[in-house]
Tab-separated table of C-alpha atoms in Angstrom:
chain	number	residue	atom	x	y	z
A	1	MET	CA	-38.884	76.198	9.342
A	2	ASP	CA	-36.680	76.114	11.648
A	3	TRP	CA	-35.531	80.522	11.771
A	4	ILE	CA	-39.013	81.211	11.870
A	5	SER	CA	-38.914	78.919	15.009
A	6	ASN	CA	-35.788	79.699	16.329
A	7	THR	CA	-36.998	84.222	15.719
A	8	PHE	CA	-40.184	83.410	17.774
A	9	ASP	CA	-38.675	81.559	20.739
A	10	SER	CA	-36.202	84.730	21.153
A	11	LEU	CA	-38.547	87.114	20.541
A	12	GLN	CA	-40.173	85.316	23.452
A	13	LEU	CA	-37.030	85.056	25.922
A	14	LEU	CA	-36.780	89.004	24.832
A	15	LEU	CA	-40.063	89.958	26.129
A	16	TYR	CA	-40.222	87.162	28.954
A	17	GLU	CA	-36.668	89.033	31.023
A	18	ASN	CA	-37.548	92.431	29.370
A	19	VAL	CA	-41.173	92.589	30.449
A	20	VAL	CA	-43.334	90.002	31.825
A	21	GLN	CA	-40.244	88.563	34.191
A	22	PRO	CA	-40.061	91.700	36.620
A	23	VAL	CA	-43.499	92.083	36.464
A	24	VAL	CA	-43.904	88.250	37.687
A	25	PHE	CA	-41.232	89.212	40.651
A	26	GLY	CA	-43.160	92.548	41.844
A	27	LEU	CA	-46.112	90.365	42.481
A	28	GLY	CA	-44.163	88.202	44.201
A	29	LEU	CA	-44.895	84.890	41.961
A	30	GLY	CA	-41.929	83.368	41.677
A	31	ASN	CA	-43.005	80.235	42.021
A	32	LEU	CA	-44.744	80.919	38.688
A	33	LEU	CA	-41.629	81.934	36.328
A	34	GLU	CA	-41.815	78.843	34.117
A	35	ASP	CA	-45.534	79.233	33.547
A	36	ALA	CA	-44.949	82.765	33.188
A	37	PHE	CA	-42.375	81.802	30.737
A	38	ASP	CA	-45.662	79.466	28.212
A	39	ALA	CA	-48.246	82.560	29.153
A	40	THR	CA	-45.482	85.192	27.199
A	41	GLY	CA	-45.452	83.037	24.338
A	42	TRP	CA	-49.371	83.318	24.130
A	43	LEU	CA	-49.175	86.862	24.478
A	44	LEU	CA	-46.862	86.814	21.631
A	45	LEU	CA	-48.824	84.747	19.514
A	46	GLY	CA	-52.007	87.491	20.255
A	47	LEU	CA	-49.446	90.216	19.153
A	48	MET	CA	-48.672	88.440	15.676
A	49	GLN	CA	-52.439	87.955	14.923
A	50	ILE	CA	-53.079	91.155	16.000
A	51	VAL	CA	-50.511	92.711	14.016
A	52	ILE	CA	-51.627	90.104	11.060
A	53	MET	CA	-55.444	91.701	11.111
A	54	LEU	CA	-54.517	95.235	11.020
A	55	VAL	CA	-52.523	94.695	8.368
A	56	GLY	CA	-54.144	91.465	6.545
A	57	ILE	CA	-57.948	91.431	7.388
A	58	ARG	CA	-58.270	95.389	7.666
A	59	VAL	CA	-57.444	95.896	3.830
A	60	LEU	CA	-59.565	93.281	2.760
A	61	GLU	CA	-62.235	95.303	4.782
A	62	ARG	CA	-61.824	98.838	3.495
A	63	ARG	CA	-61.563	96.946	-0.166
A	64	TRP	CA	-64.709	95.380	0.154
A	65	PRO	CA	-67.308	96.593	2.798
A	66	VAL	CA	-70.642	94.863	3.170
A	67	GLU	CA	-71.946	98.046	5.262
A	68	PRO	CA	-70.299	101.059	5.855
A	69	VAL	CA	-69.443	101.107	9.742
A	70	THR	CA	-71.490	103.788	12.277
A	71	ASP	CA	-71.482	102.322	15.069
A	72	HIS	CA	-67.913	103.481	16.047
A	73	ALA	CA	-68.525	102.449	19.850
A	74	ALA	CA	-69.656	99.312	18.889
A	75	ILE	CA	-66.887	98.122	17.732
A	76	ARG	CA	-64.454	99.386	20.055
A	77	VAL	CA	-65.786	96.723	22.911
A	78	ASP	CA	-65.373	94.067	19.870
A	79	VAL	CA	-61.489	95.204	20.563
A	80	PHE	CA	-61.519	95.060	23.674
A	81	TYR	CA	-62.549	91.598	23.501
A	82	THR	CA	-59.897	90.707	21.177
A	83	LEU	CA	-57.514	92.412	22.895
A	84	ILE	CA	-58.352	90.252	26.384
A	85	HIS	CA	-58.970	86.652	24.627
A	86	ARG	CA	-55.508	87.092	21.837
A	87	LEU	CA	-53.176	88.142	24.810
A	88	GLY	CA	-53.764	84.917	27.168
A	89	LEU	CA	-56.546	86.137	29.725
A	90	VAL	CA	-58.522	83.051	29.008
A	91	HIS	CA	-55.665	80.366	28.691
A	92	LEU	CA	-54.273	81.913	32.312
A	93	LEU	CA	-58.112	81.210	33.702
A	94	MET	CA	-58.053	78.114	32.388
A	95	PHE	CA	-53.927	77.125	33.780
A	96	PHE	CA	-56.082	78.471	37.370
A	97	SER	CA	-58.582	76.442	36.960
A	98	ILE	CA	-58.852	73.519	35.034
A	99	GLU	CA	-55.596	72.186	34.385
A	100	PRO	CA	-55.022	71.536	37.868
A	101	VAL	CA	-58.525	69.555	38.032
A	102	TRP	CA	-57.954	67.429	34.685
A	103	ASP	CA	-53.711	66.700	36.154
A	104	GLY	CA	-55.354	64.904	38.914
A	105	ILE	CA	-57.890	63.041	37.112
A	106	ALA	CA	-56.010	61.865	34.174
A	107	ALA	CA	-53.794	60.647	37.199
A	108	GLU	CA	-56.564	58.516	38.273
A	109	LEU	CA	-57.641	57.274	34.906
A	110	ARG	CA	-53.994	56.263	34.240
A	111	LEU	CA	-54.097	54.163	37.713
A	112	ALA	CA	-56.816	52.992	37.379
A	113	GLY	CA	-55.559	51.524	33.484
A	114	MET	CA	-58.676	53.111	31.167
A	115	PRO	CA	-57.392	52.869	27.902
A	116	SER	CA	-55.731	55.264	26.027
A	117	TRP	CA	-56.962	57.435	23.050
A	118	GLN	CA	-53.855	58.621	21.478
A	119	LEU	CA	-54.083	58.740	17.804
A	120	ASP	CA	-50.487	57.423	18.036
A	121	GLY	CA	-51.858	54.367	19.413
A	122	LEU	CA	-54.858	53.792	17.847
A	123	TRP	CA	-52.871	54.672	14.308
A	124	PRO	CA	-48.997	53.858	15.009
A	125	GLY	CA	-46.939	56.512	13.277
A	126	VAL	CA	-49.176	59.011	11.940
A	127	ILE	CA	-47.439	61.487	14.099
A	128	ASP	CA	-44.336	61.255	12.797
A	129	ILE	CA	-44.889	63.449	10.323
A	130	ALA	CA	-45.427	66.753	11.272
A	131	TRP	CA	-47.694	68.558	8.780
A	132	VAL	CA	-49.652	64.785	8.677
A	133	SER	CA	-50.709	64.769	12.073
A	134	LEU	CA	-50.523	68.834	12.269
A	135	LEU	CA	-53.871	68.069	9.104
A	136	LEU	CA	-55.474	65.127	11.121
A	137	TYR	CA	-55.751	66.892	14.731
A	138	LEU	CA	-57.304	70.401	12.540
A	139	VAL	CA	-59.959	67.540	11.009
A	140	VAL	CA	-61.147	66.184	14.632
A	141	PHE	CA	-60.970	69.574	16.611
A	142	ASP	CA	-62.853	70.937	13.995
A	143	PHE	CA	-65.494	68.272	14.475
A	144	ALA	CA	-65.782	68.808	18.061
A	145	GLY	CA	-66.052	72.682	17.213
A	146	TYR	CA	-68.493	71.920	14.637
A	147	TRP	CA	-70.348	70.123	18.022
A	148	LEU	CA	-69.861	72.567	19.957
A	149	HIS	CA	-71.207	75.103	18.126
A	150	ARG	CA	-73.817	73.867	17.460
A	151	TRP	CA	-75.036	72.771	21.172
A	152	GLN	CA	-74.471	76.292	22.029
A	153	HIS	CA	-77.437	77.144	19.671
A	154	GLY	CA	-79.354	74.220	20.461
A	155	TRP	CA	-79.320	73.876	24.098
A	156	ASN	CA	-81.300	76.972	25.951
A	157	TRP	CA	-79.373	77.715	28.955
A	158	TRP	CA	-75.695	78.109	26.032
A	159	TRP	CA	-77.663	80.242	23.852
A	160	ALA	CA	-78.445	82.471	26.425
A	161	LEU	CA	-74.346	83.083	26.735
A	162	HIS	CA	-73.971	82.680	23.271
A	163	SER	CA	-76.347	85.206	21.832
A	164	LEU	CA	-73.799	87.862	22.761
A	165	HIS	CA	-71.954	86.858	20.219
A	166	HIS	CA	-74.623	87.494	17.464
A	167	SER	CA	-75.920	90.583	18.917
A	168	GLN	CA	-73.524	92.747	16.926
A	169	ARG	CA	-75.052	94.233	14.503
A	170	GLN	CA	-71.631	96.034	12.973
A	171	MET	CA	-69.635	92.496	12.737
A	172	THR	CA	-65.948	92.817	11.731
A	173	MET	CA	-62.331	91.414	11.704
A	174	TRP	CA	-63.048	92.185	15.877
A	175	SER	CA	-66.482	90.174	16.270
A	176	ASP	CA	-64.629	86.627	16.744
A	177	ASN	CA	-63.976	87.315	20.373
A	178	ARG	CA	-67.501	88.829	21.633
A	179	ASN	CA	-68.338	85.986	23.519
A	180	HIS	CA	-69.333	85.607	27.001
A	181	LEU	CA	-66.413	84.514	29.565
A	182	LEU	CA	-68.194	81.740	31.565
A	183	ASP	CA	-69.086	80.128	27.386
A	184	ASP	CA	-65.356	80.599	26.340
A	185	VAL	CA	-64.214	78.888	29.111
A	186	ILE	CA	-66.632	75.893	28.382
A	187	VAL	CA	-65.148	76.008	24.936
A	188	ALA	CA	-62.000	76.702	25.743
A	189	THR	CA	-62.276	73.578	28.459
A	190	ALA	CA	-63.654	71.504	26.172
A	191	MET	CA	-60.657	71.672	23.406
A	192	ALA	CA	-58.335	71.487	25.797
A	193	LEU	CA	-58.771	68.301	26.849
A	194	LEU	CA	-60.101	66.778	23.411
A	195	ALA	CA	-56.106	67.697	22.820
A	196	ARG	CA	-55.088	66.088	26.274
A	197	VAL	CA	-57.205	62.743	25.117
A	198	ILE	CA	-56.401	62.456	21.854
A	199	GLY	CA	-52.319	63.181	22.211
A	200	VAL	CA	-51.475	66.934	21.302
A	201	GLU	CA	-48.408	68.021	21.858
A	202	PRO	CA	-48.011	71.529	22.982
A	203	GLY	CA	-46.817	73.083	19.958
A	204	GLN	CA	-49.221	71.606	17.619
A	205	PHE	CA	-52.054	72.200	19.946
A	206	VAL	CA	-50.594	75.836	19.748
A	207	ALA	CA	-50.209	75.712	15.935
A	208	ILE	CA	-53.993	74.576	15.097
A	209	THR	CA	-55.298	77.921	18.014
A	210	VAL	CA	-53.549	80.652	16.014
A	211	ILE	CA	-54.430	79.369	12.426
A	212	THR	CA	-58.177	78.576	13.725
A	213	GLN	CA	-58.124	81.767	15.539
A	214	LEU	CA	-56.530	83.780	12.506
A	215	HIS	CA	-58.880	82.596	9.571
A	216	GLU	CA	-62.769	83.280	12.618
A	217	SER	CA	-61.372	86.956	12.522
A	218	LEU	CA	-61.566	86.874	8.348
A	219	GLN	CA	-64.862	84.954	8.263
A	220	HIS	CA	-66.194	87.701	10.748
A	221	ALA	CA	-64.756	90.372	7.943
A	222	ASN	CA	-67.041	93.259	7.438
A	223	ALA	CA	-65.517	91.964	3.520
A	224	ARG	CA	-67.872	90.993	0.383
A	225	ILE	CA	-65.455	87.856	-0.138
A	226	THR	CA	-66.849	84.725	-1.189
A	227	PHE	CA	-64.695	81.667	-2.319
A	228	GLY	CA	-67.195	80.385	-4.975
A	229	ARG	CA	-68.714	77.431	-5.672
A	230	ILE	CA	-66.176	74.963	-5.018
A	231	GLY	CA	-63.979	77.215	-2.631
A	232	GLU	CA	-66.567	77.467	-0.555
A	233	ARG	CA	-67.367	73.929	0.557
A	234	LEU	CA	-63.954	73.557	0.566
A	235	LEU	CA	-63.340	76.081	3.337
A	236	VAL	CA	-65.611	77.919	5.154
A	237	SER	CA	-65.694	81.923	4.070
A	238	PRO	CA	-66.797	85.311	5.125
A	239	ARG	CA	-69.479	85.340	2.854
A	240	PHE	CA	-70.619	81.540	4.166
A	241	HIS	CA	-70.170	82.109	7.828
A	242	ARG	CA	-71.892	85.717	7.088
A	243	LEU	CA	-75.654	83.852	6.863
A	244	HIS	CA	-74.391	81.987	10.091
A	245	HIS	CA	-74.982	85.668	11.991
A	246	SER	CA	-77.983	87.008	9.823
A	247	ILE	CA	-80.931	87.200	11.548
A	248	GLY	CA	-83.345	84.462	12.001
A	249	ILE	CA	-81.429	82.129	9.149
A	250	GLY	CA	-78.167	82.619	11.625
A	251	HIS	CA	-79.716	80.829	14.430
A	252	GLU	CA	-83.759	79.178	14.096
A	253	SER	CA	-83.866	75.867	12.217
A	254	GLY	CA	-88.008	76.020	12.941
A	255	GLY	CA	-88.824	79.204	12.404
A	256	ARG	CA	-89.368	82.329	14.504
A	257	GLY	CA	-88.739	81.909	17.874
A	258	THR	CA	-87.217	78.281	17.856
A	259	LEU	CA	-83.490	77.761	18.435
A	260	GLY	CA	-80.599	75.739	15.742
A	261	GLY	CA	-79.248	78.146	12.715
A	262	HIS	CA	-76.944	77.068	9.462
A	263	ASN	CA	-73.604	77.090	8.941
A	264	PHE	CA	-71.773	76.059	11.921
A	265	GLY	CA	-68.337	74.745	10.221
A	266	VAL	CA	-65.532	76.302	12.477
A	267	LEU	CA	-63.113	75.865	9.375
A	268	LEU	CA	-64.350	73.517	6.845
A	269	PRO	CA	-68.874	73.490	5.330
A	270	VAL	CA	-68.172	69.585	5.131
A	271	TRP	CA	-69.416	69.567	8.808
A	272	ASP	CA	-72.744	71.815	7.648
A	273	LEU	CA	-72.664	69.258	4.454
A	274	LEU	CA	-72.550	66.019	6.003
A	275	PHE	CA	-75.448	67.075	8.230
A	276	ARG	CA	-77.656	68.739	6.587
A	277	THR	CA	-77.212	72.311	7.941
A	278	ALA	CA	-75.628	74.166	5.132
A	279	ASN	CA	-77.002	77.172	3.498
A	280	PHE	CA	-74.609	78.035	0.273
A	281	GLU	CA	-76.714	81.057	-0.778
A	282	ASN	CA	-75.727	84.354	-2.365
A	283	ARG	CA	-76.526	86.985	0.055
A	284	TYR	CA	-75.176	89.150	2.582
A	285	ASP	CA	-78.637	89.900	5.092
A	286	ALA	CA	-78.667	92.242	8.278
A	287	THR	CA	-76.544	90.467	11.480
A	288	GLY	CA	-78.056	90.346	14.893
A	289	VAL	CA	-80.503	88.487	17.096
A	290	ARG	CA	-84.016	88.120	16.016
A	291	ASP	CA	-85.441	89.636	20.097
A	292	GLN	CA	-83.135	92.480	19.827
A	293	LEU	CA	-85.337	93.977	16.411
A	294	PRO	CA	-88.343	96.788	18.047
A	295	GLU	CA	-91.109	95.054	16.482
A	296	GLU	CA	-90.025	91.787	18.389
A	297	GLY	CA	-89.132	93.590	22.032
A	298	GLY	CA	-86.097	94.797	21.577
A	299	ARG	CA	-84.245	92.736	24.032
A	300	ASP	CA	-81.415	94.540	26.203
A	301	TYR	CA	-78.153	93.013	25.088
A	302	GLY	CA	-76.014	95.817	26.473
A	303	GLU	CA	-73.448	98.173	25.083
A	304	GLY	CA	-70.258	97.986	27.600
A	305	PHE	CA	-67.912	94.978	28.606
A	306	TRP	CA	-69.168	93.938	31.675
A	307	ARG	CA	-72.928	95.172	30.731
A	308	GLN	CA	-73.052	92.671	28.931
A	309	GLN	CA	-71.418	90.102	30.627
A	310	TRP	CA	-73.721	90.819	33.953
A	311	LEU	CA	-77.251	90.378	31.331
A	312	GLY	CA	-75.643	87.185	29.695
A	313	LEU	CA	-75.694	85.882	33.175
A	314	LYS	CA	-79.488	87.294	34.042
A	315	ARG	CA	-80.278	85.241	30.840
A	316	LEU	CA	-78.698	82.869	31.918
A	317	ALA	CA	-80.595	82.124	35.281
A	318	GLY	CA	-83.145	82.769	33.551
A	319	THR	CA	-83.082	79.463	31.254
A	320	LEU	CA	-81.919	77.633	34.155
A	321	ARG	CA	-85.268	79.117	36.185
A	322	ARG	CA	-87.241	77.395	33.901
A	323	ALA	CA	-87.833	73.346	33.055
A	324	PRO	CA	-85.599	72.542	30.461
A	325	SER	CA	-87.186	71.390	26.921
A	326	PRO	CA	-84.687	70.674	24.246
A	327	PRO	CA	-86.079	72.132	20.621
A	328	PRO	CA	-85.349	70.309	17.707
A	329	LEU	CA	-81.859	71.567	16.022
A	330	GLY	CA	-83.877	71.070	12.660
A	331	ASN	CA	-81.880	70.522	8.986
A	332	ALA	CA	-81.880	72.488	5.973
A	333	ASN	CA	-79.084	71.848	3.167
A	334	ARG	CA	-79.794	74.905	0.315
A	335	SER	CA	-77.641	74.650	-2.331
């Protein structure tokens, strides 16, 4: 597979020398050339993902649509979310805000003699075989992703932000990145810190990110796709994840007005099975948040990017003004 790596490196260098480097110099940021080169890699990977979405997942949406797309304006907003996320904005925010802080903390911990939690230290030799270590890291990140996702649905303040993701009534492959930027930064920070703690190599972290993002785009696709009774217990399918976006069942565990939900798995349904949050019913419900419905109050989640971001902050402020009372997440295991 060396030719793939060599081709990617050549394309990264070409894009960097002809596009990114001139821009960096033009902005007077010549001291950040090395970081700009790394950012070029994320940009190139994002462009490649978007091409795969357009020539691959889009075909599935046209061949087996769950519902006709009528709100094209809402889809265009989701496309904008995808572009700013996949082309590196979140990673830039991470670099300028979190990375310097973490570097300082990590140095202090090493000086204090804190033990290492890197997998190779706990299990010597485990990362010597690249594909074995990649699979192990994927499982670790997926386990963390399950719990982060479940907390997004279980804590009032976090749901105030994450509910924006669920407010899309017309799910498509672009819907995965329809998130509040603060929500994105929190999750990205947690994953980046996890990568540091367990010793993930930068190249493998990139691979994990790309694999996860592409599969999440497929999960959100407007496509009537199931992996079958066995397959759906091995890998999250578009049908399995659409239930997570269903009005009510997707974001409530104890009935109307509660928090929680079902099908939180990112890649693997095994965590939903183990922790009894899985729902394998063969159905394709309407998607959205209950309080959006006219008969439930018709809450406004905004139509444009900036309006959605502002309303998310207002919802967050509203929850912080109230005394926190974490509700039970609830359990369900339907098969």
